[in-house]
Amino acid sequence: MTSEPAADRAEWGAPGSPHRTREEQVLDRIDRVRRRKAVVKEERITLAHGSGGRATQMLIQAVFLEEFGNPLLAPLEDGATLRLGDARTAFTTDSFVVSPLFFPGGDIGDLAVNGTVNDLAMCGARPGYLAAGFILEEGFLVADLRRIVASMAAAAAAAGVSIVTGDTKVVQRGKADGCYITTTGVGVVERPVELSASGARPGDAVIVSGPMGDHGAAIMVARGEFDLESPIVSDTAPLHGIVSALLDALPGHVRTLRDATRGGVATILNEVAAASRVAVVVEEKALPVRPEVTGVCELLGIDPLYVACEGRFVAVVDGAHAGRALEALRRHPLGAGAAIVGTIRDDPPGLVLLRTAFGGTRIVDVLVGDPLPRIC
């Protein structure tokens, strides 16, 4: 496809294109593969099953949804939106197994708080309360545990939430890699919003709230496995404040919110394309990536689109209000680097297309494999 003239590539399957038939065959083949019943072919769990990419999706669909399936779980959003009496609440849970436990810009403690706060924010909720579960390895330093817990307390205070219940387990040496944390959160949905990956419509705009890949790149450097030095710090931060500013600025015009953690921005865009049966067209030149993150990714052969963030989100908004959305985000301290990166179109449904800086077009698929394990 990249060998075709730019004019022919510009509109995939456009009427009159001499390559329409071939393109339709390719797109039909991709669509058939994606519609196949999910099957886990591996006999044992691999690291790829935790990457947030295709293997994770297969595992969720073929194992968990097969047994747990219900209308509240089926949308596979960042959290479930429930109605308790007259109140709408959001409910979510997440586990954190990052390695190393301490990294530039944060640690597993504030990551655990911010990650769950952000999942609630993506539901349009004001976070209120968290539960925390710890799995500690025999021999883990009490001083390190105190440091992690203090970090959690500070992050919770900064986010305006309380940690109100929890659990602690200790396993034998070598069974837990120091410390794992699971946090569960509940919040209140105070606005009449309906946010979903299935809500995107042709003509909508795609916005990223800030520079991509900071967290994943910081983890790569912190591991010290590649003899790299860089000033990159994790972007871990609570997002409910900036989300609130966006929802207030565009009442009724925000379709989708997803924080770009495992699998990065590319995975989120693919989830939107598949759930909404639309095409997501992204401009490579518009993607906000810091030069130092680009440098690390180039050295390691990783596309920044797939690198995790912990303080950024993807928003799909009504295209007619995209400018106002961008202004609202950039007024917030966490949104200074926000950018409109693409648009929603009706064709080819279910695909993410990237218009490259060289004038070509390529498909951005779901992450396959696990280039960066243990990032959250």
Tab-separated table of C-alpha atoms in Angstrom:
chain	number	residue	atom	x	y	z
A	1	MET	CA	0.000	0.000	0.000
A	2	THR	CA	2.801	2.411	0.669
A	3	SER	CA	3.967	2.120	-2.931
A	4	GLU	CA	0.735	3.642	-4.253
A	5	PRO	CA	0.565	7.290	-5.341
A	6	ALA	CA	-0.391	9.597	-2.476
A	7	ALA	CA	-3.565	10.668	-4.278
A	8	ASP	CA	-4.761	7.073	-4.407
A	9	ARG	CA	-3.862	6.453	-0.763
A	10	ALA	CA	-5.528	9.559	0.586
A	11	GLU	CA	-9.035	8.050	0.644
A	12	TRP	CA	-9.054	4.342	1.326
A	13	GLY	CA	-11.525	2.658	-0.982
A	14	ALA	CA	-12.591	5.987	-2.495
A	15	PRO	CA	-14.902	5.710	-5.517
A	16	GLY	CA	-12.942	5.741	-8.718
A	17	SER	CA	-9.676	4.613	-7.125
A	18	PRO	CA	-7.863	2.089	-9.337
A	19	HIS	CA	-6.930	0.165	-6.185
A	20	ARG	CA	-10.404	0.024	-4.673
A	21	THR	CA	-10.948	-3.686	-5.273
A	22	ARG	CA	-7.618	-4.733	-3.796
A	23	GLU	CA	-8.083	-2.468	-0.775
A	24	GLU	CA	-11.570	-3.775	-0.163
A	25	GLN	CA	-10.258	-7.337	-0.229
A	26	VAL	CA	-7.576	-6.506	2.326
A	27	LEU	CA	-10.020	-4.661	4.582
A	28	ASP	CA	-12.583	-7.451	4.336
A	29	ARG	CA	-9.922	-9.974	5.318
A	30	ILE	CA	-8.917	-7.885	8.344
A	31	ASP	CA	-12.556	-7.515	9.354
A	32	ARG	CA	-13.183	-11.255	9.127
A	33	VAL	CA	-10.170	-12.008	11.298
A	34	ARG	CA	-11.292	-9.501	13.920
A	35	ARG	CA	-14.806	-10.960	14.016
A	36	ARG	CA	-13.665	-14.503	14.681
A	37	LYS	CA	-14.577	-15.977	18.033
A	38	ALA	CA	-11.814	-15.246	20.521
A	39	VAL	CA	-9.663	-18.275	21.326
A	40	VAL	CA	-6.642	-18.558	23.610
A	41	LYS	CA	-4.327	-20.919	21.761
A	42	GLU	CA	-1.537	-20.914	24.337
A	43	GLU	CA	-1.581	-23.572	27.050
A	44	ARG	CA	0.054	-21.240	29.563
A	45	ILE	CA	-0.170	-17.536	30.331
A	46	THR	CA	2.593	-15.424	28.782
A	47	LEU	CA	3.744	-11.873	29.473
A	48	ALA	CA	1.954	-10.797	26.297
A	49	HIS	CA	-1.363	-11.606	27.979
A	50	GLY	CA	-0.726	-8.654	30.302
A	51	SER	CA	0.431	-6.137	27.676
A	52	GLY	CA	-2.977	-4.597	27.008
A	53	GLY	CA	-2.772	-5.622	23.338
A	54	ARG	CA	-4.256	-8.388	21.213
A	55	ALA	CA	-3.272	-11.235	23.553
A	56	THR	CA	-4.913	-9.430	26.478
A	57	GLN	CA	-8.095	-8.877	24.474
A	58	MET	CA	-8.225	-12.554	23.512
A	59	LEU	CA	-7.738	-13.620	27.126
A	60	ILE	CA	-10.500	-11.312	28.367
A	61	GLN	CA	-12.965	-12.336	25.686
A	62	ALA	CA	-12.268	-16.064	25.624
A	63	VAL	CA	-11.864	-16.669	29.361
A	64	PHE	CA	-13.300	-13.893	31.525
A	65	LEU	CA	-16.231	-12.718	29.410
A	66	GLU	CA	-17.100	-16.338	28.663
A	67	GLU	CA	-17.855	-16.897	32.355
A	68	PHE	CA	-18.506	-13.426	33.779
A	69	GLY	CA	-20.365	-11.882	30.847
A	70	ASN	CA	-23.177	-9.473	31.752
A	71	PRO	CA	-24.493	-6.157	30.381
A	72	LEU	CA	-22.432	-4.055	32.812
A	73	LEU	CA	-19.172	-5.834	32.007
A	74	ALA	CA	-19.679	-6.282	28.263
A	75	PRO	CA	-18.692	-2.720	27.175
A	76	LEU	CA	-15.213	-3.234	28.739
A	77	GLU	CA	-14.877	0.402	29.718
A	78	ASP	CA	-12.359	1.639	32.304
A	79	GLY	CA	-15.002	1.120	34.981
A	80	ALA	CA	-18.626	0.127	35.419
A	81	THR	CA	-21.289	2.808	35.793
A	82	LEU	CA	-23.941	1.671	38.244
A	83	ARG	CA	-27.166	3.128	39.567
A	84	LEU	CA	-27.586	2.833	43.328
A	85	GLY	CA	-30.934	4.307	44.254
A	86	ASP	CA	-31.047	7.765	42.710
A	87	ALA	CA	-27.283	8.068	42.427
A	88	ARG	CA	-25.071	7.119	39.469
A	89	THR	CA	-21.773	5.707	40.633
A	90	ALA	CA	-18.638	4.480	38.903
A	91	PHE	CA	-16.783	1.429	40.170
A	92	THR	CA	-13.363	0.151	39.088
A	93	THR	CA	-10.395	-1.940	40.180
A	94	ASP	CA	-6.787	-2.234	39.030
A	95	SER	CA	-3.620	-4.094	40.009
A	96	PHE	CA	-0.091	-2.692	39.900
A	97	VAL	CA	3.036	-4.785	39.402
A	98	VAL	CA	5.472	-2.196	38.040
A	99	SER	CA	9.190	-2.905	37.979
A	100	PRO	CA	11.148	-1.115	39.354
A	101	LEU	CA	8.965	-0.085	42.277
A	102	PHE	CA	10.564	3.388	42.368
A	103	PHE	CA	11.172	5.349	39.170
A	104	PRO	CA	11.733	8.970	38.080
A	105	GLY	CA	8.550	10.912	38.782
A	106	GLY	CA	6.834	8.378	41.002
A	107	ASP	CA	6.581	4.896	42.465
A	108	ILE	CA	4.135	2.010	42.683
A	109	GLY	CA	2.266	3.817	45.485
A	110	ASP	CA	1.171	6.990	43.720
A	111	LEU	CA	0.739	4.940	40.531
A	112	ALA	CA	-1.810	2.732	42.312
A	113	VAL	CA	-3.805	5.710	43.547
A	114	ASN	CA	-3.664	7.745	40.346
A	115	GLY	CA	-4.407	4.772	38.110
A	116	THR	CA	-7.667	3.998	39.869
A	117	VAL	CA	-8.640	7.656	40.230
A	118	ASN	CA	-8.114	8.019	36.475
A	119	ASP	CA	-10.254	5.010	35.600
A	120	LEU	CA	-13.093	6.626	37.547
A	121	ALA	CA	-12.452	9.942	35.805
A	122	MET	CA	-12.766	8.249	32.402
A	123	CYS	CA	-16.312	7.297	33.429
A	124	GLY	CA	-17.047	10.974	34.050
A	125	ALA	CA	-17.052	10.415	37.821
A	126	ARG	CA	-15.746	12.403	40.756
A	127	PRO	CA	-13.569	9.890	42.670
A	128	GLY	CA	-14.402	9.472	46.332
A	129	TYR	CA	-13.079	6.362	48.046
A	130	LEU	CA	-10.424	3.705	47.464
A	131	ALA	CA	-9.629	0.269	48.840
A	132	ALA	CA	-6.037	-1.009	48.779
A	133	GLY	CA	-4.785	-4.582	48.812
A	134	PHE	CA	-1.085	-5.423	49.282
A	135	ILE	CA	0.763	-8.613	48.409
A	136	LEU	CA	4.176	-8.404	50.052
A	137	GLU	CA	7.122	-10.706	49.591
A	138	GLU	CA	8.899	-12.182	52.595
A	139	GLY	CA	12.050	-10.129	53.159
A	140	PHE	CA	10.684	-6.897	51.662
A	141	LEU	CA	12.165	-3.879	53.439
A	142	VAL	CA	9.804	-2.194	55.880
A	143	ALA	CA	11.454	1.121	55.004
A	144	ASP	CA	10.443	0.666	51.364
A	145	LEU	CA	6.891	-0.235	52.389
A	146	ARG	CA	6.694	2.923	54.509
A	147	ARG	CA	7.904	4.958	51.534
A	148	ILE	CA	5.267	3.421	49.252
A	149	VAL	CA	2.451	3.906	51.743
A	150	ALA	CA	3.483	7.532	52.356
A	151	SER	CA	3.429	8.093	48.598
A	152	MET	CA	-0.070	6.618	48.402
A	153	ALA	CA	-1.263	8.837	51.215
A	154	ALA	CA	0.127	11.950	49.510
A	155	ALA	CA	-1.403	10.981	46.162
A	156	ALA	CA	-4.779	10.317	47.761
A	157	ALA	CA	-4.708	13.684	49.517
A	158	ALA	CA	-3.777	15.443	46.277
A	159	ALA	CA	-6.639	13.707	44.450
A	160	GLY	CA	-9.144	14.409	47.221
A	161	VAL	CA	-9.912	10.732	47.900
A	162	SER	CA	-9.754	8.595	51.030
A	163	ILE	CA	-8.370	5.064	51.365
A	164	VAL	CA	-11.031	3.524	53.578
A	165	THR	CA	-10.426	-0.247	53.598
A	166	GLY	CA	-7.864	-2.790	52.484
A	167	ASP	CA	-6.070	-6.088	52.921
A	168	THR	CA	-2.509	-7.376	53.320
A	169	LYS	CA	-1.038	-10.744	52.418
A	170	VAL	CA	2.575	-11.955	52.672
A	171	VAL	CA	3.952	-14.682	50.403
A	172	GLN	CA	7.201	-16.628	50.474
A	173	ARG	CA	10.440	-15.098	49.276
A	174	GLY	CA	10.642	-15.119	45.482
A	175	LYS	CA	6.865	-15.289	44.972
A	176	ALA	CA	5.901	-11.611	44.583
A	177	ASP	CA	8.847	-9.490	43.409
A	178	GLY	CA	8.662	-7.268	46.467
A	179	CYS	CA	5.256	-5.623	46.431
A	180	TYR	CA	2.080	-5.790	44.361
A	181	ILE	CA	-0.858	-3.449	44.987
A	182	THR	CA	-4.509	-3.685	43.978
A	183	THR	CA	-6.715	-0.620	44.353
A	184	THR	CA	-10.470	-0.426	43.944
A	185	GLY	CA	-12.326	2.855	43.651
A	186	VAL	CA	-15.828	4.270	43.716
A	187	GLY	CA	-16.980	7.699	42.596
A	188	VAL	CA	-20.115	9.667	41.801
A	189	VAL	CA	-21.198	10.553	38.267
A	190	GLU	CA	-22.628	14.024	38.795
A	191	ARG	CA	-23.220	15.026	35.150
A	192	PRO	CA	-25.689	13.499	32.678
A	193	VAL	CA	-22.857	12.075	30.557
A	194	GLU	CA	-22.739	8.852	28.568
A	195	LEU	CA	-19.093	8.140	27.792
A	196	SER	CA	-18.173	5.044	25.845
A	197	ALA	CA	-15.692	3.735	23.301
A	198	SER	CA	-18.750	2.956	21.174
A	199	GLY	CA	-19.859	6.609	21.108
A	200	ALA	CA	-17.576	7.977	18.368
A	201	ARG	CA	-19.249	9.357	15.230
A	202	PRO	CA	-17.941	10.418	11.812
A	203	GLY	CA	-16.840	14.046	11.971
A	204	ASP	CA	-15.669	13.824	15.589
A	205	ALA	CA	-12.179	14.946	16.596
A	206	VAL	CA	-9.579	12.907	18.465
A	207	ILE	CA	-7.572	14.725	21.136
A	208	VAL	CA	-4.635	13.566	23.244
A	209	SER	CA	-4.344	15.487	26.512
A	210	GLY	CA	-0.552	15.806	26.484
A	211	PRO	CA	2.798	14.296	25.448
A	212	MET	CA	2.672	10.556	24.895
A	213	GLY	CA	4.860	7.795	26.283
A	214	ASP	CA	6.526	9.576	29.209
A	215	HIS	CA	5.720	6.864	31.750
A	216	GLY	CA	6.780	3.896	29.652
A	217	ALA	CA	9.985	5.606	28.556
A	218	ALA	CA	10.820	6.549	32.166
A	219	ILE	CA	10.363	2.908	33.216
A	220	MET	CA	12.613	1.694	30.390
A	221	VAL	CA	15.390	4.045	31.449
A	222	ALA	CA	14.937	3.338	35.174
A	223	ARG	CA	15.459	-0.397	34.674
A	224	GLY	CA	19.051	0.275	33.673
A	225	GLU	CA	19.027	-2.646	31.240
A	226	PHE	CA	19.936	-0.615	28.160
A	227	ASP	CA	22.684	1.684	29.482
A	228	LEU	CA	20.537	4.739	28.749
A	229	GLU	CA	20.491	8.092	30.502
A	230	SER	CA	17.615	10.516	30.059
A	231	PRO	CA	15.793	13.231	32.035
A	232	ILE	CA	12.390	11.623	31.296
A	233	VAL	CA	10.050	11.357	34.286
A	234	SER	CA	6.770	9.489	34.563
A	235	ASP	CA	3.615	11.482	33.840
A	236	THR	CA	1.653	9.770	36.637
A	237	ALA	CA	-1.028	12.207	37.833
A	238	PRO	CA	-4.732	12.301	38.787
A	239	LEU	CA	-6.853	13.311	35.790
A	240	HIS	CA	-10.290	13.990	37.241
A	241	GLY	CA	-9.630	17.731	37.488
A	242	ILE	CA	-8.731	18.193	33.829
A	243	VAL	CA	-11.545	15.840	32.794
A	244	SER	CA	-13.986	17.941	34.797
A	245	ALA	CA	-12.767	21.066	32.995
A	246	LEU	CA	-13.339	19.384	29.625
A	247	LEU	CA	-16.819	18.131	30.508
A	248	ASP	CA	-17.817	21.570	31.810
A	249	ALA	CA	-16.576	23.242	28.629
A	250	LEU	CA	-18.354	20.800	26.283
A	251	PRO	CA	-21.568	19.616	27.965
A	252	GLY	CA	-23.073	16.854	25.840
A	253	HIS	CA	-20.284	16.937	23.241
A	254	VAL	CA	-17.684	14.557	24.723
A	255	ARG	CA	-18.179	11.048	23.339
A	256	THR	CA	-15.287	9.002	24.702
A	257	LEU	CA	-12.610	9.253	27.385
A	258	ARG	CA	-9.908	6.617	27.863
A	259	ASP	CA	-6.598	6.882	29.705
A	260	ALA	CA	-3.750	5.571	27.567
A	261	THR	CA	-2.030	3.122	29.903
A	262	ARG	CA	-1.041	-0.397	28.755
A	263	GLY	CA	-0.794	-0.508	24.976
A	264	GLY	CA	-0.602	3.282	24.722
A	265	VAL	CA	-2.625	5.607	22.516
A	266	ALA	CA	-2.662	3.133	19.612
A	267	THR	CA	-4.572	0.541	21.624
A	268	ILE	CA	-7.167	3.087	22.753
A	269	LEU	CA	-7.739	4.260	19.182
A	270	ASN	CA	-8.219	0.676	18.029
A	271	GLU	CA	-10.735	0.059	20.805
A	272	VAL	CA	-12.695	3.135	19.707
A	273	ALA	CA	-12.580	2.133	16.036
A	274	ALA	CA	-13.763	-1.397	16.775
A	275	ALA	CA	-16.462	-0.478	19.301
A	276	SER	CA	-17.910	2.375	17.218
A	277	ARG	CA	-17.401	0.687	13.819
A	278	VAL	CA	-15.677	3.803	12.493
A	279	ALA	CA	-12.298	4.703	11.039
A	280	VAL	CA	-9.851	6.725	13.103
A	281	VAL	CA	-7.477	8.772	10.944
A	282	VAL	CA	-4.435	10.124	12.804
A	283	GLU	CA	-1.899	12.687	11.609
A	284	GLU	CA	1.614	11.629	12.598
A	285	LYS	CA	2.843	15.241	12.576
A	286	ALA	CA	0.204	16.164	15.157
A	287	LEU	CA	1.161	13.515	17.729
A	288	PRO	CA	2.662	15.140	20.863
A	289	VAL	CA	5.846	13.269	21.774
A	290	ARG	CA	8.804	14.758	23.638
A	291	PRO	CA	12.129	14.555	21.725
A	292	GLU	CA	13.740	12.577	24.541
A	293	VAL	CA	10.919	9.997	24.434
A	294	THR	CA	11.283	9.763	20.663
A	295	GLY	CA	15.006	9.199	21.115
A	296	VAL	CA	14.576	6.369	23.626
A	297	CYS	CA	11.919	4.702	21.477
A	298	GLU	CA	14.069	4.923	18.363
A	299	LEU	CA	17.018	3.333	20.158
A	300	LEU	CA	14.833	0.445	21.329
A	301	GLY	CA	12.779	0.088	18.150
A	302	ILE	CA	9.455	0.882	19.848
A	303	ASP	CA	6.698	3.070	18.410
A	304	PRO	CA	5.683	5.831	20.901
A	305	LEU	CA	2.049	5.179	19.947
A	306	TYR	CA	2.256	1.920	21.915
A	307	VAL	CA	4.144	3.252	24.942
A	308	ALA	CA	2.163	3.656	28.148
A	309	CYS	CA	1.116	6.914	29.764
A	310	GLU	CA	-0.156	7.314	33.333
A	311	GLY	CA	-1.310	10.929	33.217
A	312	ARG	CA	-2.710	11.304	29.692
A	313	PHE	CA	-6.015	10.446	28.113
A	314	VAL	CA	-7.612	10.248	24.705
A	315	ALA	CA	-10.843	12.176	24.154
A	316	VAL	CA	-13.235	11.888	21.233
A	317	VAL	CA	-15.360	15.035	20.977
A	318	ASP	CA	-17.832	16.559	18.569
A	319	GLY	CA	-15.690	17.934	15.756
A	320	ALA	CA	-17.587	21.220	15.727
A	321	HIS	CA	-16.385	21.891	19.293
A	322	ALA	CA	-12.828	20.587	19.006
A	323	GLY	CA	-11.256	24.042	19.282
A	324	ARG	CA	-13.144	24.805	22.485
A	325	ALA	CA	-12.130	21.421	23.894
A	326	LEU	CA	-8.481	22.094	23.158
A	327	GLU	CA	-8.656	25.506	24.820
A	328	ALA	CA	-10.224	24.008	27.947
A	329	LEU	CA	-7.522	21.341	28.189
A	330	ARG	CA	-4.639	23.733	27.617
A	331	ARG	CA	-5.860	26.027	30.391
A	332	HIS	CA	-5.300	23.189	32.861
A	333	PRO	CA	-1.729	22.531	34.098
A	334	LEU	CA	-1.911	18.897	32.969
A	335	GLY	CA	-3.147	19.812	29.500
A	336	ALA	CA	-0.586	22.340	28.288
A	337	GLY	CA	0.608	19.906	25.618
A	338	ALA	CA	-2.836	18.783	24.464
A	339	ALA	CA	-3.257	18.327	20.716
A	340	ILE	CA	-5.910	17.434	18.160
A	341	VAL	CA	-4.344	14.379	16.516
A	342	GLY	CA	-7.021	13.021	14.207
A	343	THR	CA	-10.598	12.667	13.065
A	344	ILE	CA	-13.319	10.045	12.975
A	345	ARG	CA	-14.566	8.858	9.593
A	346	ASP	CA	-17.047	6.229	8.510
A	347	ASP	CA	-14.718	4.209	6.281
A	348	PRO	CA	-12.930	1.806	6.569
A	349	PRO	CA	-14.835	0.777	9.725
A	350	GLY	CA	-12.843	-0.716	12.576
A	351	LEU	CA	-9.413	0.512	11.470
A	352	VAL	CA	-6.927	3.124	12.645
A	353	LEU	CA	-4.997	4.805	9.839
A	354	LEU	CA	-1.898	6.932	10.327
A	355	ARG	CA	-1.000	9.591	7.781
A	356	THR	CA	2.769	9.546	8.023
A	357	ALA	CA	5.092	12.519	7.938
A	358	PHE	CA	6.245	11.308	4.503
A	359	GLY	CA	2.770	11.505	2.980
A	360	GLY	CA	1.897	7.807	3.103
A	361	THR	CA	-0.796	5.976	5.026
A	362	ARG	CA	-0.427	2.869	7.171
A	363	ILE	CA	-2.625	0.801	9.432
A	364	VAL	CA	-1.997	1.123	13.167
A	365	ASP	CA	-3.017	-2.232	14.582
A	366	VAL	CA	-3.472	-3.447	18.134
A	367	LEU	CA	-0.220	-4.193	19.966
A	368	VAL	CA	1.019	-7.737	19.366
A	369	GLY	CA	3.449	-9.207	21.882
A	370	ASP	CA	4.880	-7.391	24.875
A	371	PRO	CA	7.772	-5.027	24.063
A	372	LEU	CA	7.683	-3.435	27.520
A	373	PRO	CA	6.480	-5.712	30.343
A	374	ARG	CA	5.666	-4.604	33.896
A	375	ILE	CA	5.063	-0.904	33.204
A	376	CYS	CA	2.144	-0.491	35.626
